């Protein structure tokens, strides 16, 4: 006769509902491109933040992101948007985008962990976060166009 022992590990300490929710957030993936005034087109693989939990989490706690990747925040309608970098490890460029895909403002090199407010400087529907320095390196400027299905402008 064989004896079997079952060991039961103690349950981990209870996490807050918010912490559990944040850990379980899934970001759908898509693609978009930025077309510069000079006609160059730069494709990006993006994650979509389209609801409140996704937008609240954003790129917090991420330690790396590929150069041709980013996160697109969709606010549903054009409005004044304020962002910050609390709990965000990566330095980022924030590209503020009007409903038609036109870039209206860019904040370069947002400082990791900063609680300073980064303002859209007018109504926008989207914010695209890229690795810091990408907009400058690619020559992306105010007035350029963001195109692709996630912006509902098709391109």
CSV table of N, CA and C in Angstrom, one decimal:
chain,number,residue,atom,x,y,z
A,1,UNK,N,0.8,-1.2,0.0
A,1,UNK,CA,0.0,0.0,0.0
A,1,UNK,C,0.9,1.2,0.0
A,2,UNK,N,0.6,2.2,-0.9
A,2,UNK,CA,1.4,3.4,-1.0
A,2,UNK,C,0.7,4.5,-0.3
A,3,UNK,N,1.5,5.4,0.2
A,3,UNK,CA,0.9,6.6,0.9
A,3,UNK,C,1.2,7.8,0.0
A,4,UNK,N,0.2,8.6,-0.1
A,4,UNK,CA,0.4,9.9,-0.9
A,4,UNK,C,0.2,11.1,0.0
A,5,UNK,N,1.0,12.0,-0.1
A,5,UNK,CA,0.8,13.2,0.7
A,5,UNK,C,0.5,14.4,-0.2
A,6,UNK,N,-0.4,15.2,0.1
A,6,UNK,CA,-0.8,16.4,-0.6
A,6,UNK,C,-0.4,17.6,0.2
A,7,UNK,N,0.4,18.5,-0.4
A,7,UNK,CA,0.8,19.7,0.3
A,7,UNK,C,0.0,20.8,-0.2
A,8,UNK,N,-0.6,21.6,0.6
A,8,UNK,CA,-1.4,22.7,0.2
A,8,UNK,C,-0.6,24.0,0.6
A,9,UNK,N,-0.3,24.8,-0.4
A,9,UNK,CA,0.4,26.0,-0.1
A,9,UNK,C,-0.6,27.0,0.5
A,10,UNK,N,-0.1,27.8,1.3
A,10,UNK,CA,-1.0,28.9,1.9
A,10,UNK,C,-1.3,29.8,0.8
A,11,UNK,N,-2.5,30.3,0.8
A,11,UNK,CA,-3.0,31.3,-0.2
A,11,UNK,C,-2.2,32.6,-0.1
A,12,UNK,N,-1.9,33.2,-1.2
A,12,UNK,CA,-1.2,34.5,-1.1
A,12,UNK,C,-2.0,35.6,-0.5
A,13,UNK,N,-1.4,36.6,0.1
A,13,UNK,CA,-2.2,37.6,0.7
A,13,UNK,C,-3.2,38.2,-0.3
A,14,UNK,N,-4.3,38.7,0.3
A,14,UNK,CA,-5.3,39.2,-0.6
A,14,UNK,C,-4.8,40.5,-1.3
A,15,UNK,N,-5.1,40.6,-2.6
A,15,UNK,CA,-4.7,41.8,-3.3
A,15,UNK,C,-6.0,42.6,-3.4
A,16,UNK,N,-5.8,43.9,-3.6
A,16,UNK,CA,-6.9,44.8,-3.8
A,16,UNK,C,-7.6,44.4,-5.1
A,17,UNK,N,-8.9,44.7,-5.2
A,17,UNK,CA,-9.6,44.4,-6.5
A,17,UNK,C,-8.9,45.2,-7.6
A,18,UNK,N,-8.5,46.4,-7.4
A,18,UNK,CA,-7.8,47.2,-8.4
A,18,UNK,C,-6.5,46.6,-8.9
A,19,UNK,N,-5.7,46.1,-8.0
A,19,UNK,CA,-4.5,45.4,-8.4
A,19,UNK,C,-4.7,44.1,-9.2
A,20,UNK,N,-5.7,43.4,-8.8
A,20,UNK,CA,-6.1,42.2,-9.5
A,20,UNK,C,-6.6,42.6,-10.9
A,21,UNK,N,-7.4,43.6,-11.0
A,21,UNK,CA,-7.9,44.0,-12.3
A,21,UNK,C,-6.8,44.5,-13.2
A,22,UNK,N,-5.9,45.2,-12.7
A,22,UNK,CA,-4.7,45.7,-13.5
A,22,UNK,C,-3.9,44.6,-14.0
A,23,UNK,N,-3.7,43.6,-13.2
A,23,UNK,CA,-2.9,42.4,-13.6
A,23,UNK,C,-3.5,41.7,-14.8
A,24,UNK,N,-4.9,41.7,-14.8
A,24,UNK,CA,-5.6,40.9,-15.8
A,24,UNK,C,-6.0,41.7,-17.0
A,25,UNK,N,-5.5,43.0,-17.2
A,25,UNK,CA,-5.9,43.8,-18.3
A,25,UNK,C,-5.2,43.3,-19.6
A,26,UNK,N,-6.0,43.1,-20.6
A,26,UNK,CA,-5.5,42.6,-21.9
A,26,UNK,C,-5.7,43.8,-22.9
A,27,UNK,N,-4.6,44.0,-23.6
A,27,UNK,CA,-4.6,45.1,-24.7
A,27,UNK,C,-4.7,44.4,-26.0
A,28,UNK,N,-5.8,44.7,-26.8
A,28,UNK,CA,-5.8,44.2,-28.2
A,28,UNK,C,-4.7,44.8,-29.0
A,29,UNK,N,-4.2,44.1,-30.0
A,29,UNK,CA,-3.2,44.6,-30.8
A,29,UNK,C,-3.7,45.0,-32.2
A,30,UNK,N,-3.0,45.9,-32.8
A,30,UNK,CA,-3.4,46.3,-34.2
A,30,UNK,C,-2.2,47.0,-34.8
A,31,UNK,N,-2.4,47.6,-35.9
A,31,UNK,CA,-1.3,48.3,-36.6
A,31,UNK,C,-1.8,49.6,-37.1
A,32,UNK,N,-0.9,50.6,-37.2
A,32,UNK,CA,-1.2,51.9,-37.8
A,32,UNK,C,0.1,52.4,-38.4
A,33,UNK,N,0.0,53.5,-39.1
A,33,UNK,CA,1.2,54.1,-39.7
A,33,UNK,C,1.1,55.6,-39.5
A,34,UNK,N,2.3,56.2,-39.5
A,34,UNK,CA,2.4,57.7,-39.5
A,34,UNK,C,2.9,58.1,-40.9
A,35,UNK,N,2.2,59.0,-41.5
A,35,UNK,CA,2.6,59.5,-42.8
A,35,UNK,C,3.1,60.9,-42.6
A,36,UNK,N,4.4,61.2,-42.9
A,36,UNK,CA,4.9,62.5,-42.7
A,36,UNK,C,4.5,63.4,-43.8
A,37,UNK,N,4.7,64.7,-43.6
A,37,UNK,CA,4.4,65.7,-44.7
A,37,UNK,C,5.3,65.5,-45.9
A,38,UNK,N,6.5,64.9,-45.7
A,38,UNK,CA,7.4,64.6,-46.8
A,38,UNK,C,7.0,63.3,-47.5
A,39,UNK,N,6.0,62.6,-47.1
A,39,UNK,CA,5.5,61.4,-47.8
A,39,UNK,C,6.1,60.1,-47.2
A,40,UNK,N,6.9,60.1,-46.2
A,40,UNK,CA,7.4,58.9,-45.6
A,40,UNK,C,6.4,58.3,-44.8
A,41,UNK,N,6.3,56.9,-44.8
A,41,UNK,CA,5.3,56.2,-44.0
A,41,UNK,C,6.0,55.3,-43.0
A,42,UNK,N,5.7,55.4,-41.7
A,42,UNK,CA,6.3,54.6,-40.7
A,42,UNK,C,5.3,53.7,-40.0
A,43,UNK,N,5.4,52.4,-40.2
A,43,UNK,CA,4.4,51.5,-39.6
A,43,UNK,C,4.7,51.2,-38.1
A,44,UNK,N,3.7,51.0,-37.3
A,44,UNK,CA,3.9,50.6,-35.9
A,44,UNK,C,2.9,49.5,-35.6
A,45,UNK,N,3.3,48.6,-34.8
A,45,UNK,CA,2.4,47.6,-34.1
A,45,UNK,C,2.1,48.2,-32.8
A,46,UNK,N,0.8,48.3,-32.5
A,46,UNK,CA,0.3,49.0,-31.3
A,46,UNK,C,-0.6,48.1,-30.5
A,47,UNK,N,-0.7,48.5,-29.2
A,47,UNK,CA,-1.7,47.9,-28.3
A,47,UNK,C,-2.7,49.0,-28.1
A,48,UNK,N,-4.0,48.6,-28.0
A,48,UNK,CA,-5.1,49.6,-27.9
A,48,UNK,C,-5.6,49.7,-26.5
A,49,UNK,N,-5.7,50.9,-26.0
A,49,UNK,CA,-6.3,51.2,-24.7
A,49,UNK,C,-7.5,52.0,-25.0
A,50,UNK,N,-8.7,51.3,-24.9
A,50,UNK,CA,-10.0,51.8,-25.3
A,50,UNK,C,-11.0,52.0,-24.2
A,51,UNK,N,-10.7,51.4,-23.1
A,51,UNK,CA,-11.7,51.5,-22.0
A,51,UNK,C,-10.9,52.1,-20.7
A,52,UNK,N,-11.7,52.4,-19.7
A,52,UNK,CA,-11.1,53.1,-18.6
A,52,UNK,C,-9.9,52.3,-17.9
A,53,UNK,N,-10.2,51.0,-17.6
A,53,UNK,CA,-9.1,50.2,-17.0
A,53,UNK,C,-7.8,50.1,-17.9
A,54,UNK,N,-8.0,50.0,-19.2
A,54,UNK,CA,-6.9,50.0,-20.1
A,54,UNK,C,-6.1,51.3,-20.1
A,55,UNK,N,-6.9,52.4,-20.2
A,55,UNK,CA,-6.3,53.7,-20.3
A,55,UNK,C,-5.6,54.1,-19.0
A,56,UNK,N,-6.2,53.6,-17.8
A,56,UNK,CA,-5.5,53.9,-16.5
A,56,UNK,C,-4.2,53.1,-16.4
A,57,UNK,N,-4.2,51.9,-16.9
A,57,UNK,CA,-3.0,51.1,-16.8
A,57,UNK,C,-1.9,51.5,-17.8
A,58,UNK,N,-2.3,51.7,-19.1
A,58,UNK,CA,-1.3,52.1,-20.1
A,58,UNK,C,-0.1,51.3,-20.1
A,59,UNK,N,1.0,52.0,-20.2
A,59,UNK,CA,2.4,51.3,-20.3
A,59,UNK,C,3.0,51.3,-18.9
A,60,UNK,N,2.3,51.5,-17.8
A,60,UNK,CA,2.8,51.4,-16.5
A,60,UNK,C,3.6,50.1,-16.3
A,61,UNK,N,4.7,50.2,-15.6
A,61,UNK,CA,5.5,49.0,-15.2
A,61,UNK,C,6.2,48.3,-16.3
A,62,UNK,N,6.0,48.7,-17.5
A,62,UNK,CA,6.7,48.0,-18.7
A,62,UNK,C,8.2,48.5,-18.6
A,63,UNK,N,9.1,47.5,-18.9
A,63,UNK,CA,10.5,47.9,-18.8
A,63,UNK,C,11.1,48.0,-20.2
A,64,UNK,N,10.4,47.5,-21.2
A,64,UNK,CA,10.9,47.7,-22.6
A,64,UNK,C,9.8,47.6,-23.6
A,65,UNK,N,10.0,48.2,-24.8
A,65,UNK,CA,9.1,48.2,-25.8
A,65,UNK,C,9.9,48.3,-27.1
A,66,UNK,N,9.6,47.5,-28.1
A,66,UNK,CA,10.3,47.5,-29.4
A,66,UNK,C,10.2,48.8,-30.0
A,67,UNK,N,11.2,49.2,-30.8
A,67,UNK,CA,11.2,50.5,-31.5
A,67,UNK,C,10.0,50.8,-32.4
A,68,UNK,N,9.5,49.8,-33.0
A,68,UNK,CA,8.4,50.0,-33.9
A,68,UNK,C,7.0,49.6,-33.3
A,69,UNK,N,6.9,49.7,-31.9
A,69,UNK,CA,5.7,49.4,-31.2
A,69,UNK,C,5.3,50.7,-30.4
A,70,UNK,N,4.0,50.7,-30.0
A,70,UNK,CA,3.5,51.8,-29.2
A,70,UNK,C,2.2,51.4,-28.6
A,71,UNK,N,1.5,52.3,-27.9
A,71,UNK,CA,0.2,52.1,-27.4
A,71,UNK,C,-0.7,53.3,-27.8
A,72,UNK,N,-1.9,53.0,-28.3
A,72,UNK,CA,-2.8,54.0,-28.8
A,72,UNK,C,-4.0,54.1,-27.7
A,73,UNK,N,-4.1,55.3,-27.2
A,73,UNK,CA,-5.2,55.5,-26.2
A,73,UNK,C,-6.4,56.1,-27.1
A,74,UNK,N,-7.5,55.5,-27.1
A,74,UNK,CA,-8.7,56.0,-27.8
A,74,UNK,C,-9.7,56.5,-26.8
A,75,UNK,N,-10.0,57.8,-26.8
A,75,UNK,CA,-10.9,58.4,-25.8
A,75,UNK,C,-12.3,58.5,-26.3
A,76,UNK,N,-12.6,58.0,-27.5
A,76,UNK,CA,-14.0,57.9,-27.9
A,76,UNK,C,-14.5,59.1,-28.7
A,77,UNK,N,-14.3,60.3,-28.0
A,77,UNK,CA,-14.6,61.6,-28.7
A,77,UNK,C,-13.5,62.5,-28.4
A,78,UNK,N,-13.5,63.6,-29.2
A,78,UNK,CA,-12.4,64.6,-29.1
A,78,UNK,C,-12.7,65.4,-27.8
A,79,UNK,N,-11.6,65.5,-27.0
A,79,UNK,CA,-11.7,66.3,-25.7
A,79,UNK,C,-10.3,66.6,-25.2
A,80,UNK,N,-10.3,67.5,-24.3
A,80,UNK,CA,-9.0,67.9,-23.6
A,80,UNK,C,-8.5,66.6,-22.9
A,81,UNK,N,-7.2,66.3,-23.0
A,81,UNK,CA,-6.7,65.1,-22.4
A,81,UNK,C,-5.5,65.5,-21.6
A,82,UNK,N,-5.4,64.9,-20.4
A,82,UNK,CA,-4.2,65.1,-19.5
A,82,UNK,C,-3.6,63.7,-19.2
A,83,UNK,N,-2.3,63.6,-19.4
A,83,UNK,CA,-1.6,62.3,-19.1
A,83,UNK,C,-0.6,62.6,-18.1
A,84,UNK,N,0.0,61.5,-17.5
A,84,UNK,CA,1.1,61.6,-16.6
A,84,UNK,C,1.9,60.3,-16.7
A,85,UNK,N,3.1,60.3,-16.0
A,85,UNK,CA,4.0,59.2,-16.2
A,85,UNK,C,4.2,58.4,-14.9
A,86,UNK,N,3.3,58.5,-13.9
A,86,UNK,CA,3.4,57.8,-12.6
A,86,UNK,C,3.4,56.3,-12.9
A,87,UNK,N,4.4,55.6,-12.3
A,87,UNK,CA,4.6,54.2,-12.4
A,87,UNK,C,5.0,53.8,-13.8
A,88,UNK,N,5.4,54.7,-14.7
A,88,UNK,CA,5.8,54.4,-16.0
A,88,UNK,C,7.4,54.4,-16.1
A,89,UNK,N,7.9,53.3,-16.3
A,89,UNK,CA,9.4,53.1,-16.3
A,89,UNK,C,10.1,53.7,-17.6
A,90,UNK,N,9.4,53.5,-18.7
A,90,UNK,CA,9.9,54.0,-20.0
A,90,UNK,C,9.8,55.5,-20.2
A,91,UNK,N,10.8,56.1,-20.7
A,91,UNK,CA,10.6,57.5,-21.2
A,91,UNK,C,9.8,57.4,-22.5
A,92,UNK,N,8.9,58.3,-22.7
A,92,UNK,CA,8.0,58.2,-23.9
A,92,UNK,C,7.9,59.5,-24.6
A,93,UNK,N,7.5,59.4,-25.9
A,93,UNK,CA,7.0,60.5,-26.7
A,93,UNK,C,5.5,60.3,-26.7
A,94,UNK,N,4.8,61.4,-26.5
A,94,UNK,CA,3.3,61.3,-26.6
A,94,UNK,C,2.9,62.1,-27.8
A,95,UNK,N,2.1,61.4,-28.7
A,95,UNK,CA,1.7,62.0,-29.9
A,95,UNK,C,0.1,62.2,-29.8
A,96,UNK,N,-0.3,63.5,-29.7
A,96,UNK,CA,-1.7,63.8,-29.6
A,96,UNK,C,-2.3,64.0,-30.9
A,97,UNK,N,-3.5,63.3,-31.1
A,97,UNK,CA,-4.1,63.1,-32.5
A,97,UNK,C,-5.5,63.5,-32.5
A,98,UNK,N,-5.9,64.3,-33.5
A,98,UNK,CA,-7.3,64.8,-33.7
A,98,UNK,C,-8.1,63.6,-34.3
A,99,UNK,N,-9.4,63.7,-34.3
A,99,UNK,CA,-10.3,62.6,-34.8
A,99,UNK,C,-9.9,62.2,-36.3
A,100,UNK,N,-9.5,63.2,-37.1
A,100,UNK,CA,-9.2,62.8,-38.5
A,100,UNK,C,-7.8,62.3,-38.7
A,101,UNK,N,-7.0,62.1,-37.6
A,101,UNK,CA,-5.7,61.5,-37.6
A,101,UNK,C,-4.6,62.5,-37.7
A,102,UNK,N,-4.9,63.8,-37.7
A,102,UNK,CA,-3.8,64.8,-37.8
A,102,UNK,C,-3.2,65.0,-36.4
A,103,UNK,N,-1.8,65.0,-36.4
A,103,UNK,CA,-1.1,65.2,-35.2
A,103,UNK,C,-1.2,66.7,-34.8
A,104,UNK,N,-1.7,66.9,-33.6
A,104,UNK,CA,-1.9,68.3,-33.2
A,104,UNK,C,-0.8,68.8,-32.2
A,105,UNK,N,-0.2,67.8,-31.5
A,105,UNK,CA,0.8,68.2,-30.5
A,105,UNK,C,1.7,67.0,-30.2
A,106,UNK,N,3.0,67.2,-29.9
A,106,UNK,CA,3.9,66.1,-29.5
A,106,UNK,C,4.6,66.5,-28.3
A,107,UNK,N,4.6,65.7,-27.3
A,107,UNK,CA,5.5,65.9,-26.1
A,107,UNK,C,6.6,64.8,-26.2
A,108,UNK,N,7.8,65.3,-26.3
A,108,UNK,CA,8.9,64.4,-26.5
A,108,UNK,C,9.6,64.1,-25.1
A,109,UNK,N,10.1,62.9,-24.9
A,109,UNK,CA,10.8,62.5,-23.8
A,109,UNK,C,10.1,62.8,-22.4
A,110,UNK,N,8.9,62.3,-22.3
A,110,UNK,CA,8.2,62.4,-21.0
A,110,UNK,C,9.0,61.7,-20.0
A,111,UNK,N,9.2,62.3,-18.8
A,111,UNK,CA,10.1,61.8,-17.8
A,111,UNK,C,9.4,60.6,-17.0
A,112,UNK,N,10.1,59.5,-17.0
A,112,UNK,CA,9.5,58.3,-16.2
A,112,UNK,C,9.2,58.7,-14.7
A,113,UNK,N,8.1,58.1,-14.2
A,113,UNK,CA,7.7,58.3,-12.9
A,113,UNK,C,7.2,59.7,-12.5
A,114,UNK,N,7.2,60.6,-13.4
A,114,UNK,CA,6.8,61.9,-13.1
A,114,UNK,C,5.3,62.0,-12.9
A,115,UNK,N,4.9,62.9,-12.0
A,115,UNK,CA,3.4,63.2,-11.8
A,115,UNK,C,3.0,64.5,-12.5
A,116,UNK,N,4.0,65.1,-13.2
A,116,UNK,CA,3.6,66.3,-13.9
A,116,UNK,C,2.6,66.0,-15.0
A,117,UNK,N,1.6,66.9,-15.1
A,117,UNK,CA,0.6,66.7,-16.1
A,117,UNK,C,1.1,67.1,-17.5
A,118,UNK,N,0.8,66.2,-18.4
A,118,UNK,CA,1.1,66.4,-19.8
A,118,UNK,C,-0.2,66.7,-20.6
A,119,UNK,N,-0.4,67.9,-21.0
A,119,UNK,CA,-1.7,68.3,-21.6
A,119,UNK,C,-1.7,68.2,-23.1
A,120,UNK,N,-2.9,67.9,-23.6
A,120,UNK,CA,-3.0,67.8,-25.1
A,120,UNK,C,-3.0,69.1,-25.8
A,121,UNK,N,-3.2,70.2,-25.1
A,121,UNK,CA,-3.2,71.6,-25.6
A,121,UNK,C,-4.4,71.8,-26.6
A,122,UNK,N,-5.5,71.1,-26.4
A,122,UNK,CA,-6.6,71.2,-27.2
A,122,UNK,C,-7.3,69.9,-27.3
A,123,UNK,N,-8.5,69.8,-27.9
A,123,UNK,CA,-9.2,68.6,-28.0
A,123,UNK,C,-8.5,67.6,-28.9
A,124,UNK,N,-8.4,66.3,-28.4
A,124,UNK,CA,-7.9,65.2,-29.2
A,124,UNK,C,-8.7,64.0,-29.0
A,125,UNK,N,-8.7,63.0,-29.9
A,125,UNK,CA,-9.4,61.8,-29.7
A,125,UNK,C,-8.5,60.7,-29.3
A,126,UNK,N,-7.2,60.8,-29.7
A,126,UNK,CA,-6.2,59.7,-29.5
A,126,UNK,C,-4.9,60.3,-28.9
A,127,UNK,N,-4.2,59.4,-28.2
A,127,UNK,CA,-2.8,59.7,-27.8
A,127,UNK,C,-2.0,58.4,-28.2
A,128,UNK,N,-1.0,58.6,-28.9
A,128,UNK,CA,-0.1,57.5,-29.3
A,128,UNK,C,1.2,57.6,-28.5
A,129,UNK,N,1.5,56.6,-27.7
A,129,UNK,CA,2.8,56.6,-26.9
A,129,UNK,C,3.8,55.8,-27.6
A,130,UNK,N,5.0,56.4,-27.9
A,130,UNK,CA,6.1,55.7,-28.5
A,130,UNK,C,7.3,55.8,-27.6
A,131,UNK,N,8.3,55.0,-27.8
A,131,UNK,CA,9.6,55.2,-27.1
A,131,UNK,C,10.1,56.6,-27.3
A,132,UNK,N,10.7,57.1,-26.2
A,132,UNK,CA,11.2,58.5,-26.3
A,132,UNK,C,12.3,58.5,-27.4
A,133,UNK,N,12.2,59.6,-28.1
A,133,UNK,CA,13.2,59.9,-29.2
A,133,UNK,C,12.7,59.4,-30.6
A,134,UNK,N,11.7,58.6,-30.6
A,134,UNK,CA,11.2,58.1,-31.9
A,134,UNK,C,10.7,59.1,-32.9
A,135,UNK,N,9.9,60.1,-32.3
A,135,UNK,CA,9.3,61.1,-33.2
A,135,UNK,C,10.4,62.0,-33.8
A,136,UNK,N,11.4,62.3,-33.0
A,136,UNK,CA,12.6,63.1,-33.6
A,136,UNK,C,13.4,62.3,-34.6
A,137,UNK,N,13.7,61.0,-34.2
A,137,UNK,CA,14.5,60.2,-35.1
A,137,UNK,C,13.8,60.0,-36.5
A,138,UNK,N,12.5,59.9,-36.5
A,138,UNK,CA,11.8,59.6,-37.7
A,138,UNK,C,11.3,60.9,-38.4
A,139,UNK,N,11.5,62.1,-37.8
A,139,UNK,CA,11.1,63.3,-38.3
A,139,UNK,C,9.6,63.5,-38.3
A,140,UNK,N,8.9,62.9,-37.3
A,140,UNK,CA,7.4,63.1,-37.2
A,140,UNK,C,7.2,64.4,-36.5
A,141,UNK,N,6.2,65.2,-37.1
A,141,UNK,CA,5.9,66.5,-36.6
A,141,UNK,C,4.4,66.8,-36.6
A,142,UNK,N,4.1,67.9,-35.9
A,142,UNK,CA,2.7,68.4,-35.9
A,142,UNK,C,2.3,68.6,-37.3
A,143,UNK,N,1.0,68.1,-37.6
A,143,UNK,CA,0.5,68.2,-39.0
A,143,UNK,C,0.6,66.9,-39.8
A,144,UNK,N,1.5,66.0,-39.3
A,144,UNK,CA,1.6,64.7,-40.0
A,144,UNK,C,0.3,63.9,-39.7
A,145,UNK,N,0.1,62.8,-40.4
A,145,UNK,CA,-1.1,62.0,-40.3
A,145,UNK,C,-0.9,60.7,-39.7
A,146,UNK,N,-1.7,60.2,-38.8
A,146,UNK,CA,-1.7,58.9,-38.3
A,146,UNK,C,-2.9,58.2,-39.0
A,147,UNK,N,-2.6,57.1,-39.7
A,147,UNK,CA,-3.6,56.4,-40.5
A,147,UNK,C,-3.7,54.9,-40.1
A,148,UNK,N,-4.8,54.3,-40.2
A,148,UNK,CA,-5.0,52.9,-39.9
A,148,UNK,C,-6.4,52.6,-39.4
A,149,UNK,N,-6.8,51.4,-39.3
A,149,UNK,CA,-8.1,51.0,-38.8
A,149,UNK,C,-8.4,51.4,-37.4
A,150,UNK,N,-7.4,51.4,-36.5
A,150,UNK,CA,-7.7,51.8,-35.1
A,150,UNK,C,-8.3,53.3,-35.0
A,151,UNK,N,-8.0,54.1,-36.1
A,151,UNK,CA,-8.4,55.5,-36.1
A,151,UNK,C,-9.7,55.6,-36.8
A,152,UNK,N,-10.2,54.6,-37.4
A,152,UNK,CA,-11.5,54.6,-38.1
A,152,UNK,C,-11.4,55.5,-39.3
A,153,UNK,N,-10.2,55.8,-39.8
A,153,UNK,CA,-10.0,56.6,-41.0
A,153,UNK,C,-9.4,55.8,-42.1
A,154,UNK,N,-9.2,54.5,-41.8
A,154,UNK,CA,-8.7,53.6,-42.8
A,154,UNK,C,-7.4,53.8,-43.5
A,155,UNK,N,-7.1,55.0,-43.8
A,155,UNK,CA,-5.8,55.4,-44.2
A,155,UNK,C,-5.7,55.8,-45.6
